[in-house]
Amino acid sequence: MTPPPSISHASVPGDEEAVYTAAGLAVPVAPLGVGGSCAEACDRFSRKADLWALAVVERDGRPVGLVERQSVMGRCAASVEMAALPLVQVMDPSPLLVEANVGLSEIGRRLARLKPPTPQTGFIVVEEGRYRGLGAVADLMLLSIEQSDLRARQLEAAKRQADQANRAKTAFLANMSHEIRTPLNAMMGFAEILEQEVLGPHAIALYREYARDIADSGRHLMDLINDLLDLSKAEAVRQELSEVLIDVSRVASSGARLLSERAARNGVRIVSAVPPSLPPLRADERKLRQMLLNLLSNAVKFTPPDGVVTVGGHVAGNGSLWLSVHDTGIGMSGEELAKAMEPWGQIDNALGRGHVGTGLGLPLTKCLIELHGGRLDVVSTPDRGTTMALVFPAARVEPR
């Protein structure tokens, strides 16, 4: 006799919770022996009205068939000869066998492939190939619903815990940044006093350079603290927008001027090409300035000497406003771009290693533009440059 199909645990793509497996569906109904008759099955069905099927097993407990109620009750009633038929002539010789540790979703998939299931059909649950009980489709549906409800509750609980952890992280960063800023401001102030020789000249000129290094390091640390706190707040959607009507051309020109000196030290030229005719934008001016400076700083950082960084802007056909920063720098591959968009992501190349950075600028910019309902659009080609654009939705663009 051809052995019936079975599901091994190895075929299951992922483990389910232990309770939501075939073992949880197995009803321990006593099976029939392979040498039994149709009359024996009819007798069992007559004594228990809700019994839908019986397993037929060998002496060693291995199932070889399934006798369903509807297939034998009519035969037993037809004649004595029909009732005397051996079980092997009335049973399904290839029932679905499911190992006890198989998950509910896999059972459902197998049932759907084998035959159109109804609430009255089912399968045999086995453990290491030996009969353990019967499983019904109706019970499978009920347990699947219970499992879905449990998972929904677990996801909700996990979300609450994540939200609490995020709030705790933001509160911790806010408190720590406040505590760090106070002594850091004092250190930077004293370093600037020493650098400027306010109280008198240094006996050793090198001390002035050391004081400048201390002040620069303090400013870098302050920038890191501010970026980290802003990113944390933006990710938690805790930042609020102070929206005003903004002259985009003015903000772009101001940002270009702020970074022009740093760019010039690196041999890079910044050009502002934002047309003054752009319509006013309703946004948070401080955050817009922060986003633009992040993009400009990043462009200058990865543009070699004699390169050009251009700030541009236009209104697209759908009414959205694009404020872009294009550079003639080293560009990025898709893998490098994905890394740069992650918090603390740093592009590993010789040009980038020559500049100090936190790795938070682009992720923070992405969070801030999304806070405005927009997006950060990036096009980059290795050795040909990068264009990063802040895309604001048309609803934020005021008609002139």
mmCIF file of C-alpha atoms in Angstrom:
data_model
loop_
_atom_site.group_PDB
_atom_site.id
_atom_site.type_symbol
_atom_site.label_atom_id
_atom_site.label_comp_id
_atom_site.label_asym_id
_atom_site.label_seq_id
_atom_site.Cartn_x
_atom_site.Cartn_y
_atom_site.Cartn_z
ATOM 1 C CA MET A 1 0.000 0.000 0.000
ATOM 2 C CA THR A 2 1.316 3.456 -0.928
ATOM 3 C CA PRO A 3 1.998 5.415 2.273
ATOM 4 C CA PRO A 4 -0.193 8.497 2.763
ATOM 5 C CA PRO A 5 1.355 11.982 2.388
ATOM 6 C CA SER A 6 2.788 13.603 5.460
ATOM 7 C CA ILE A 7 4.318 16.888 6.577
ATOM 8 C CA SER A 8 7.690 16.789 8.266
ATOM 9 C CA HIS A 9 8.828 19.493 10.628
ATOM 10 C CA ALA A 10 11.679 20.306 8.273
ATOM 11 C CA SER A 11 9.141 21.507 5.665
ATOM 12 C CA VAL A 12 7.752 24.166 7.928
ATOM 13 C CA PRO A 13 9.280 27.568 7.039
ATOM 14 C CA GLY A 14 9.140 28.954 10.588
ATOM 15 C CA ASP A 15 8.290 27.651 14.029
ATOM 16 C CA GLU A 16 4.930 28.662 15.512
ATOM 17 C CA GLU A 17 4.292 29.062 19.224
ATOM 18 C CA ALA A 18 4.174 25.579 20.783
ATOM 19 C CA VAL A 19 0.482 25.792 21.642
ATOM 20 C CA TYR A 20 -0.509 26.816 18.109
ATOM 21 C CA THR A 21 0.550 23.654 16.352
ATOM 22 C CA ALA A 22 -1.139 20.460 15.191
ATOM 23 C CA ALA A 23 -0.668 19.093 18.706
ATOM 24 C CA GLY A 24 -3.163 21.679 19.953
ATOM 25 C CA LEU A 25 -5.738 20.395 17.454
ATOM 26 C CA ALA A 26 -5.312 16.662 18.091
ATOM 27 C CA VAL A 27 -8.488 15.112 19.528
ATOM 28 C CA PRO A 28 -7.502 11.716 21.019
ATOM 29 C CA VAL A 29 -10.233 9.619 19.369
ATOM 30 C CA ALA A 30 -9.506 5.876 19.620
ATOM 31 C CA PRO A 31 -8.605 4.570 16.135
ATOM 32 C CA LEU A 32 -9.822 1.478 14.321
ATOM 33 C CA GLY A 33 -7.579 -1.461 13.469
ATOM 34 C CA VAL A 34 -6.712 -2.058 9.847
ATOM 35 C CA GLY A 35 -8.557 -5.417 9.911
ATOM 36 C CA GLY A 36 -11.882 -3.914 11.060
ATOM 37 C CA SER A 37 -15.162 -3.790 9.155
ATOM 38 C CA CYS A 38 -17.544 -1.111 7.982
ATOM 39 C CA ALA A 39 -20.040 -2.227 10.642
ATOM 40 C CA GLU A 40 -17.525 -1.526 13.411
ATOM 41 C CA ALA A 41 -17.091 2.037 12.150
ATOM 42 C CA CYS A 42 -20.886 2.508 11.872
ATOM 43 C CA ASP A 43 -21.307 1.344 15.465
ATOM 44 C CA ARG A 44 -18.774 3.903 16.683
ATOM 45 C CA PHE A 45 -20.431 6.693 14.692
ATOM 46 C CA SER A 46 -23.899 5.707 15.986
ATOM 47 C CA ARG A 47 -22.787 5.963 19.606
ATOM 48 C CA LYS A 48 -21.244 9.430 19.138
ATOM 49 C CA ALA A 49 -23.177 11.832 16.928
ATOM 50 C CA ASP A 50 -20.442 14.509 16.755
ATOM 51 C CA LEU A 51 -17.740 12.083 15.614
ATOM 52 C CA TRP A 52 -16.874 13.050 12.015
ATOM 53 C CA ALA A 53 -14.154 10.515 11.247
ATOM 54 C CA LEU A 54 -12.030 7.639 12.552
ATOM 55 C CA ALA A 55 -8.406 6.859 11.866
ATOM 56 C CA VAL A 56 -7.385 3.403 10.683
ATOM 57 C CA VAL A 57 -4.006 2.289 12.027
ATOM 58 C CA GLU A 58 -1.587 -0.615 11.821
ATOM 59 C CA ARG A 59 -0.593 -2.613 14.918
ATOM 60 C CA ASP A 60 2.405 -0.328 15.460
ATOM 61 C CA GLY A 61 0.126 2.748 15.554
ATOM 62 C CA ARG A 62 0.982 4.081 12.119
ATOM 63 C CA PRO A 63 -2.083 5.486 10.288
ATOM 64 C CA VAL A 64 -2.967 3.956 6.945
ATOM 65 C CA GLY A 65 -6.356 5.555 6.280
ATOM 66 C CA LEU A 66 -9.250 7.726 7.392
ATOM 67 C CA VAL A 67 -12.913 6.695 7.509
ATOM 68 C CA GLU A 68 -15.283 9.645 7.313
ATOM 69 C CA ARG A 69 -18.746 9.430 8.795
ATOM 70 C CA GLN A 70 -20.654 10.307 5.636
ATOM 71 C CA SER A 71 -18.827 7.657 3.571
ATOM 72 C CA VAL A 72 -19.893 4.653 5.691
ATOM 73 C CA MET A 73 -23.189 5.422 7.457
ATOM 74 C CA GLY A 74 -25.211 5.197 4.248
ATOM 75 C CA ARG A 75 -23.568 1.907 3.295
ATOM 76 C CA CYS A 76 -24.283 0.325 6.653
ATOM 77 C CA ALA A 77 -27.934 1.275 6.357
ATOM 78 C CA ALA A 78 -28.175 -0.095 2.801
ATOM 79 C CA SER A 79 -27.603 -3.771 3.546
ATOM 80 C CA VAL A 80 -25.909 -6.304 5.799
ATOM 81 C CA GLU A 81 -23.481 -7.146 3.000
ATOM 82 C CA MET A 82 -22.361 -3.511 2.775
ATOM 83 C CA ALA A 83 -21.883 -3.347 6.535
ATOM 84 C CA ALA A 84 -19.571 -6.348 6.357
ATOM 85 C CA LEU A 85 -17.168 -4.641 3.939
ATOM 86 C CA PRO A 86 -13.610 -4.379 5.315
ATOM 87 C CA LEU A 87 -12.459 -0.861 6.278
ATOM 88 C CA VAL A 88 -9.752 -0.845 3.623
ATOM 89 C CA GLN A 89 -12.498 -0.700 0.959
ATOM 90 C CA VAL A 90 -14.302 2.339 2.408
ATOM 91 C CA MET A 91 -11.482 4.395 3.909
ATOM 92 C CA ASP A 92 -9.491 7.210 2.319
ATOM 93 C CA PRO A 93 -6.091 5.516 1.873
ATOM 94 C CA SER A 94 -4.211 8.823 1.555
ATOM 95 C CA PRO A 95 -5.339 11.134 4.333
ATOM 96 C CA LEU A 96 -3.322 14.196 5.241
ATOM 97 C CA LEU A 97 -0.861 13.303 8.015
ATOM 98 C CA VAL A 98 0.481 16.218 10.040
ATOM 99 C CA GLU A 99 3.313 15.998 12.535
ATOM 100 C CA ALA A 100 2.331 17.356 15.953
ATOM 101 C CA ASN A 101 4.895 20.187 15.864
ATOM 102 C CA VAL A 102 3.727 21.692 12.556
ATOM 103 C CA GLY A 103 2.262 25.209 12.684
ATOM 104 C CA LEU A 104 -1.313 26.184 11.876
ATOM 105 C CA SER A 105 -0.506 28.205 8.759
ATOM 106 C CA GLU A 106 1.299 25.272 7.144
ATOM 107 C CA ILE A 107 -1.645 22.967 7.909
ATOM 108 C CA GLY A 108 -4.007 25.410 6.215
ATOM 109 C CA ARG A 109 -1.799 25.635 3.131
ATOM 110 C CA ARG A 110 -1.610 21.850 2.792
ATOM 111 C CA LEU A 111 -5.349 21.388 3.216
ATOM 112 C CA ALA A 112 -6.047 24.019 0.575
ATOM 113 C CA ARG A 113 -3.716 22.285 -1.893
ATOM 114 C CA LEU A 114 -5.000 18.737 -1.342
ATOM 115 C CA LYS A 115 -8.738 19.290 -1.622
ATOM 116 C CA PRO A 116 -11.318 22.003 -1.002
ATOM 117 C CA PRO A 117 -11.720 21.791 2.796
ATOM 118 C CA THR A 118 -15.032 22.072 4.603
ATOM 119 C CA PRO A 119 -15.616 22.404 8.363
ATOM 120 C CA GLN A 120 -16.334 18.655 8.460
ATOM 121 C CA THR A 121 -13.067 17.546 6.826
ATOM 122 C CA GLY A 122 -9.785 17.209 8.568
ATOM 123 C CA PHE A 123 -6.519 15.349 8.993
ATOM 124 C CA ILE A 124 -4.648 12.915 11.197
ATOM 125 C CA VAL A 125 -2.127 14.223 13.733
ATOM 126 C CA VAL A 126 0.919 12.008 14.205
ATOM 127 C CA GLU A 127 3.981 12.116 16.396
ATOM 128 C CA GLU A 128 7.077 10.510 14.927
ATOM 129 C CA GLY A 129 4.798 8.794 12.422
ATOM 130 C CA ARG A 130 2.421 7.259 15.005
ATOM 131 C CA TYR A 131 -1.207 8.191 15.527
ATOM 132 C CA ARG A 132 -1.892 10.918 18.100
ATOM 133 C CA GLY A 133 -5.387 12.181 17.268
ATOM 134 C CA LEU A 134 -7.729 13.767 14.741
ATOM 135 C CA GLY A 135 -7.733 17.393 13.658
ATOM 136 C CA ALA A 136 -10.745 19.158 12.147
ATOM 137 C CA VAL A 137 -10.830 22.200 9.854
ATOM 138 C CA ALA A 138 -13.379 23.913 12.119
ATOM 139 C CA ASP A 139 -10.993 23.636 15.065
ATOM 140 C CA LEU A 140 -8.142 24.827 12.878
ATOM 141 C CA MET A 141 -10.074 27.986 11.991
ATOM 142 C CA LEU A 142 -10.961 28.705 15.630
ATOM 143 C CA LEU A 143 -7.398 28.200 16.855
ATOM 144 C CA SER A 144 -6.036 30.326 13.988
ATOM 145 C CA ILE A 145 -8.343 33.172 15.019
ATOM 146 C CA GLU A 146 -7.195 32.795 18.618
ATOM 147 C CA GLN A 147 -3.574 32.878 17.471
ATOM 148 C CA SER A 148 -4.196 36.032 15.407
ATOM 149 C CA ASP A 149 -5.826 37.730 18.385
ATOM 150 C CA LEU A 150 -2.886 36.766 20.602
ATOM 151 C CA ARG A 151 -0.383 38.117 18.101
ATOM 152 C CA ALA A 152 -2.323 41.367 17.799
ATOM 153 C CA ARG A 153 -2.221 41.764 21.594
ATOM 154 C CA GLN A 154 1.486 40.929 21.652
ATOM 155 C CA LEU A 155 2.212 43.469 18.906
ATOM 156 C CA GLU A 156 0.230 46.127 20.745
ATOM 157 C CA ALA A 157 2.110 45.382 23.974
ATOM 158 C CA ALA A 158 5.440 45.473 22.111
ATOM 159 C CA LYS A 159 4.481 48.797 20.527
ATOM 160 C CA ARG A 160 3.620 50.267 23.934
ATOM 161 C CA GLN A 161 6.962 49.088 25.320
ATOM 162 C CA ALA A 162 8.817 50.530 22.329
ATOM 163 C CA ASP A 163 7.006 53.859 22.717
ATOM 164 C CA GLN A 164 7.859 53.959 26.407
ATOM 165 C CA ALA A 165 11.489 53.122 25.677
ATOM 166 C CA ASN A 166 11.616 55.817 22.997
ATOM 167 C CA ARG A 167 10.148 58.403 25.371
ATOM 168 C CA ALA A 168 12.614 57.361 28.071
ATOM 169 C CA LYS A 169 15.488 57.645 25.576
ATOM 170 C CA THR A 170 14.400 61.117 24.497
ATOM 171 C CA ALA A 171 14.012 62.269 28.113
ATOM 172 C CA PHE A 172 17.429 60.830 28.976
ATOM 173 C CA LEU A 173 19.099 62.550 26.031
ATOM 174 C CA ALA A 174 17.392 65.844 26.845
ATOM 175 C CA ASN A 175 18.485 65.714 30.483
ATOM 176 C CA MET A 176 22.006 64.576 29.692
ATOM 177 C CA SER A 177 22.447 67.148 26.935
ATOM 178 C CA HIS A 178 21.418 69.888 29.385
ATOM 179 C CA GLU A 179 23.857 68.594 31.990
ATOM 180 C CA ILE A 180 26.675 68.346 29.444
ATOM 181 C CA ARG A 181 26.024 71.741 27.839
ATOM 182 C CA THR A 182 26.609 73.663 31.088
ATOM 183 C CA PRO A 183 30.232 72.606 31.753
ATOM 184 C CA LEU A 184 30.934 72.409 28.025
ATOM 185 C CA ASN A 185 29.944 76.040 27.489
ATOM 186 C CA ALA A 186 32.256 77.015 30.356
ATOM 187 C CA MET A 187 35.131 75.025 28.846
ATOM 188 C CA MET A 188 34.592 76.615 25.431
ATOM 189 C CA GLY A 189 34.426 80.084 26.997
ATOM 190 C CA PHE A 190 37.666 79.653 28.910
ATOM 191 C CA ALA A 191 39.338 78.166 25.831
ATOM 192 C CA GLU A 192 38.320 81.203 23.774
ATOM 193 C CA ILE A 193 39.693 83.528 26.507
ATOM 194 C CA LEU A 194 43.010 81.677 26.377
ATOM 195 C CA GLU A 195 43.007 81.668 22.573
ATOM 196 C CA GLN A 196 42.416 85.434 22.392
ATOM 197 C CA GLU A 197 44.920 86.090 25.220
ATOM 198 C CA VAL A 198 42.390 88.313 26.994
ATOM 199 C CA LEU A 199 44.352 88.205 30.259
ATOM 200 C CA GLY A 200 47.741 88.597 28.653
ATOM 201 C CA PRO A 201 50.007 86.935 26.092
ATOM 202 C CA HIS A 202 51.122 83.342 26.458
ATOM 203 C CA ALA A 203 54.739 82.669 27.277
ATOM 204 C CA ILE A 204 54.608 79.813 24.758
ATOM 205 C CA ALA A 205 52.754 80.549 21.482
ATOM 206 C CA LEU A 206 51.775 76.896 21.113
ATOM 207 C CA TYR A 207 49.336 77.308 24.011
ATOM 208 C CA ARG A 208 47.167 79.545 21.831
ATOM 209 C CA GLU A 209 46.852 76.773 19.251
ATOM 210 C CA TYR A 210 45.993 74.275 21.962
ATOM 211 C CA ALA A 211 43.267 76.614 23.234
ATOM 212 C CA ARG A 212 41.869 76.893 19.690
ATOM 213 C CA ASP A 213 41.828 73.083 19.398
ATOM 214 C CA ILE A 214 39.961 72.830 22.725
ATOM 215 C CA ALA A 215 37.352 75.362 21.569
ATOM 216 C CA ASP A 216 36.919 73.639 18.179
ATOM 217 C CA SER A 217 36.542 70.232 19.849
ATOM 218 C CA GLY A 218 33.969 71.679 22.232
ATOM 219 C CA ARG A 219 31.962 73.134 19.349
ATOM 220 C CA HIS A 220 32.060 69.783 17.558
ATOM 221 C CA LEU A 221 30.849 68.015 20.690
ATOM 222 C CA MET A 222 28.070 70.585 21.086
ATOM 223 C CA ASP A 223 26.986 69.997 17.480
ATOM 224 C CA LEU A 224 26.940 66.259 18.122
ATOM 225 C CA ILE A 225 24.766 66.687 21.230
ATOM 226 C CA ASN A 226 22.338 68.962 19.381
ATOM 227 C CA ASP A 227 22.097 66.638 16.365
ATOM 228 C CA LEU A 228 21.564 63.598 18.551
ATOM 229 C CA LEU A 229 18.804 65.275 20.527
ATOM 230 C CA ASP A 230 17.110 66.625 17.383
ATOM 231 C CA LEU A 231 17.244 63.221 15.683
ATOM 232 C CA SER A 232 15.797 61.500 18.743
ATOM 233 C CA LYS A 233 12.950 64.006 18.949
ATOM 234 C CA ALA A 234 12.249 63.792 15.225
ATOM 235 C CA GLU A 235 12.142 59.980 15.269
ATOM 236 C CA ALA A 236 9.698 60.108 18.166
ATOM 237 C CA VAL A 237 7.644 62.770 16.291
ATOM 238 C CA ARG A 238 8.073 64.929 19.359
ATOM 239 C CA GLN A 239 9.283 68.028 17.528
ATOM 240 C CA GLU A 240 6.763 70.743 16.846
ATOM 241 C CA LEU A 241 6.812 72.948 13.788
ATOM 242 C CA SER A 242 6.792 76.721 14.234
ATOM 243 C CA GLU A 243 5.356 77.439 10.817
ATOM 244 C CA VAL A 244 5.735 80.811 9.106
ATOM 245 C CA LEU A 245 5.803 81.998 5.501
ATOM 246 C CA ILE A 246 9.418 81.768 4.346
ATOM 247 C CA ASP A 247 11.294 83.486 1.538
ATOM 248 C CA VAL A 248 13.140 80.406 0.307
ATOM 249 C CA SER A 249 15.608 82.397 -1.795
ATOM 250 C CA ARG A 250 16.673 84.443 1.253
ATOM 251 C CA VAL A 251 17.188 81.341 3.432
ATOM 252 C CA ALA A 252 19.154 79.603 0.671
ATOM 253 C CA SER A 253 21.437 82.608 0.120
ATOM 254 C CA SER A 254 21.996 82.925 3.872
ATOM 255 C CA GLY A 255 22.955 79.251 4.163
ATOM 256 C CA ALA A 256 25.346 79.528 1.236
ATOM 257 C CA ARG A 257 27.056 82.542 2.838
ATOM 258 C CA LEU A 258 27.394 80.767 6.201
ATOM 259 C CA LEU A 259 29.319 77.867 4.670
ATOM 260 C CA SER A 260 31.186 79.780 1.976
ATOM 261 C CA GLU A 261 34.241 80.398 4.176
ATOM 262 C CA ARG A 262 34.546 76.732 5.183
ATOM 263 C CA ALA A 263 34.080 75.710 1.559
ATOM 264 C CA ALA A 264 36.735 78.177 0.416
ATOM 265 C CA ARG A 265 39.252 76.673 2.850
ATOM 266 C CA ASN A 266 38.704 73.359 1.028
ATOM 267 C CA GLY A 267 38.943 74.965 -2.411
ATOM 268 C CA VAL A 268 35.213 74.527 -3.051
ATOM 269 C CA ARG A 269 32.892 77.238 -4.380
ATOM 270 C CA ILE A 270 29.234 77.535 -3.320
ATOM 271 C CA VAL A 271 26.782 79.066 -5.815
ATOM 272 C CA SER A 272 23.241 80.110 -4.890
ATOM 273 C CA ALA A 273 20.965 79.754 -7.914
ATOM 274 C CA VAL A 274 17.570 79.852 -6.197
ATOM 275 C CA PRO A 275 15.326 82.212 -8.199
ATOM 276 C CA PRO A 276 13.892 85.083 -6.116
ATOM 277 C CA SER A 277 10.563 84.508 -7.860
ATOM 278 C CA LEU A 278 9.903 81.288 -5.889
ATOM 279 C CA PRO A 279 6.588 81.476 -4.015
ATOM 280 C CA PRO A 280 6.597 81.668 -0.196
ATOM 281 C CA LEU A 281 6.833 78.357 1.648
ATOM 282 C CA ARG A 282 4.927 77.611 4.844
ATOM 283 C CA ALA A 283 7.431 75.760 7.044
ATOM 284 C CA ASP A 284 9.580 75.954 10.163
ATOM 285 C CA GLU A 285 12.356 78.386 9.191
ATOM 286 C CA ARG A 286 14.872 77.180 11.771
ATOM 287 C CA LYS A 287 14.407 73.554 10.683
ATOM 288 C CA LEU A 288 14.563 74.509 7.003
ATOM 289 C CA ARG A 289 17.835 76.317 7.662
ATOM 290 C CA GLN A 290 19.118 73.281 9.589
ATOM 291 C CA MET A 291 18.215 70.907 6.746
ATOM 292 C CA LEU A 292 19.838 73.141 4.140
ATOM 293 C CA LEU A 293 23.037 73.555 6.175
ATOM 294 C CA ASN A 294 23.214 69.780 6.670
ATOM 295 C CA LEU A 295 23.003 69.216 2.916
ATOM 296 C CA LEU A 296 25.497 71.972 2.142
ATOM 297 C CA SER A 297 27.939 70.751 4.786
ATOM 298 C CA ASN A 298 27.718 67.220 3.427
ATOM 299 C CA ALA A 299 28.240 68.427 -0.150
ATOM 300 C CA VAL A 300 31.300 70.506 0.787
ATOM 301 C CA LYS A 301 32.721 67.610 2.789
ATOM 302 C CA PHE A 302 32.695 65.222 -0.170
ATOM 303 C CA THR A 303 33.652 67.643 -2.949
ATOM 304 C CA PRO A 304 37.363 67.804 -3.847
ATOM 305 C CA PRO A 305 39.220 71.110 -4.447
ATOM 306 C CA ASP A 306 38.089 73.164 -7.469
ATOM 307 C CA GLY A 307 34.632 71.613 -7.117
ATOM 308 C CA VAL A 308 31.329 73.499 -7.119
ATOM 309 C CA VAL A 309 28.282 73.155 -4.857
ATOM 310 C CA THR A 310 25.095 74.682 -6.275
ATOM 311 C CA VAL A 311 21.918 75.502 -4.372
ATOM 312 C CA GLY A 312 18.881 75.498 -6.641
ATOM 313 C CA GLY A 313 15.120 75.605 -6.388
ATOM 314 C CA HIS A 314 11.994 75.325 -8.496
ATOM 315 C CA VAL A 315 8.294 74.532 -8.370
ATOM 316 C CA ALA A 316 7.405 71.218 -10.025
ATOM 317 C CA GLY A 317 4.423 70.623 -12.262
ATOM 318 C CA ASN A 318 2.435 69.099 -9.391
ATOM 319 C CA GLY A 319 2.943 72.239 -7.293
ATOM 320 C CA SER A 320 5.606 70.820 -4.955
ATOM 321 C CA LEU A 321 8.628 72.982 -4.146
ATOM 322 C CA TRP A 322 12.115 71.535 -4.649
ATOM 323 C CA LEU A 323 15.133 73.011 -2.854
ATOM 324 C CA SER A 324 18.218 71.158 -4.100
ATOM 325 C CA VAL A 325 21.944 70.991 -3.356
ATOM 326 C CA HIS A 326 24.079 69.654 -6.210
ATOM 327 C CA ASP A 327 27.809 68.966 -5.913
ATOM 328 C CA THR A 328 30.541 67.872 -8.290
ATOM 329 C CA GLY A 329 31.990 65.571 -5.664
ATOM 330 C CA ILE A 330 32.834 61.911 -5.397
ATOM 331 C CA GLY A 331 29.241 60.662 -5.521
ATOM 332 C CA MET A 332 27.955 57.465 -3.950
ATOM 333 C CA SER A 333 26.959 53.975 -4.977
ATOM 334 C CA GLY A 334 23.592 52.579 -3.910
ATOM 335 C CA GLU A 335 25.214 50.707 -1.024
ATOM 336 C CA GLU A 336 27.080 53.813 0.155
ATOM 337 C CA LEU A 337 23.931 55.919 -0.062
ATOM 338 C CA ALA A 338 21.986 53.436 2.066
ATOM 339 C CA LYS A 339 24.770 53.549 4.661
ATOM 340 C CA ALA A 340 24.869 57.357 4.637
ATOM 341 C CA MET A 341 21.130 57.523 5.361
ATOM 342 C CA GLU A 342 21.520 55.451 8.531
ATOM 343 C CA PRO A 343 22.253 57.153 11.875
ATOM 344 C CA TRP A 344 26.014 57.220 12.515
ATOM 345 C CA GLY A 345 26.609 56.063 8.939
ATOM 346 C CA GLN A 346 29.966 57.176 7.552
ATOM 347 C CA ILE A 347 31.159 56.748 3.975
ATOM 348 C CA ASP A 348 34.544 55.037 4.170
ATOM 349 C CA ASN A 349 36.811 56.847 1.731
ATOM 350 C CA ALA A 350 39.930 58.980 1.880
ATOM 351 C CA LEU A 351 38.119 62.273 1.271
ATOM 352 C CA GLY A 352 35.488 61.595 3.930
ATOM 353 C CA ARG A 353 38.039 60.510 6.518
ATOM 354 C CA GLY A 354 39.668 63.924 6.236
ATOM 355 C CA HIS A 355 36.609 65.607 7.750
ATOM 356 C CA VAL A 356 35.033 65.289 11.174
ATOM 357 C CA GLY A 357 31.362 64.320 11.145
ATOM 358 C CA THR A 358 28.692 62.809 13.342
ATOM 359 C CA GLY A 359 26.924 60.710 10.723
ATOM 360 C CA LEU A 360 23.602 62.203 11.856
ATOM 361 C CA GLY A 361 23.162 65.010 9.308
ATOM 362 C CA LEU A 362 21.351 63.131 6.538
ATOM 363 C CA PRO A 363 19.149 60.962 8.807
ATOM 364 C CA LEU A 364 18.163 64.099 10.738
ATOM 365 C CA THR A 365 17.410 65.952 7.500
ATOM 366 C CA LYS A 366 15.243 63.060 6.318
ATOM 367 C CA CYS A 367 13.299 63.084 9.603
ATOM 368 C CA LEU A 368 12.806 66.864 9.489
ATOM 369 C CA ILE A 369 11.566 66.976 5.885
ATOM 370 C CA GLU A 370 9.175 64.097 6.589
ATOM 371 C CA LEU A 371 7.943 66.076 9.603
ATOM 372 C CA HIS A 372 6.902 68.696 7.033
ATOM 373 C CA GLY A 373 5.079 66.031 4.995
ATOM 374 C CA GLY A 374 7.793 66.034 2.341
ATOM 375 C CA ARG A 375 10.669 63.793 1.337
ATOM 376 C CA LEU A 376 14.415 63.799 0.744
ATOM 377 C CA ASP A 377 15.143 62.960 -2.892
ATOM 378 C CA VAL A 378 18.695 61.773 -3.672
ATOM 379 C CA VAL A 379 20.395 61.094 -7.012
ATOM 380 C CA SER A 380 24.086 60.157 -6.882
ATOM 381 C CA THR A 381 26.616 58.688 -9.285
ATOM 382 C CA PRO A 382 30.128 57.638 -8.237
ATOM 383 C CA ASP A 383 32.795 60.115 -9.465
ATOM 384 C CA ARG A 384 30.136 62.397 -10.969
ATOM 385 C CA GLY A 385 28.474 64.045 -7.988
ATOM 386 C CA THR A 386 25.289 64.050 -5.933
ATOM 387 C CA THR A 387 22.033 65.974 -5.944
ATOM 388 C CA MET A 388 19.964 66.036 -2.762
ATOM 389 C CA ALA A 389 16.602 67.780 -2.831
ATOM 390 C CA LEU A 390 14.161 68.780 -0.112
ATOM 391 C CA VAL A 391 10.726 68.211 -1.658
ATOM 392 C CA PHE A 392 7.913 70.107 0.062
ATOM 393 C CA PRO A 393 4.290 69.190 -0.769
ATOM 394 C CA ALA A 394 2.179 71.589 -2.804
ATOM 395 C CA ALA A 395 -0.045 72.246 0.218
ATOM 396 C CA ARG A 396 2.883 74.147 1.820
ATOM 397 C CA VAL A 397 3.494 76.385 -1.192
ATOM 398 C CA GLU A 398 1.625 79.703 -0.994
ATOM 399 C CA PRO A 399 0.383 81.130 -4.312
ATOM 400 C CA ARG A 400 1.658 84.588 -5.139
#
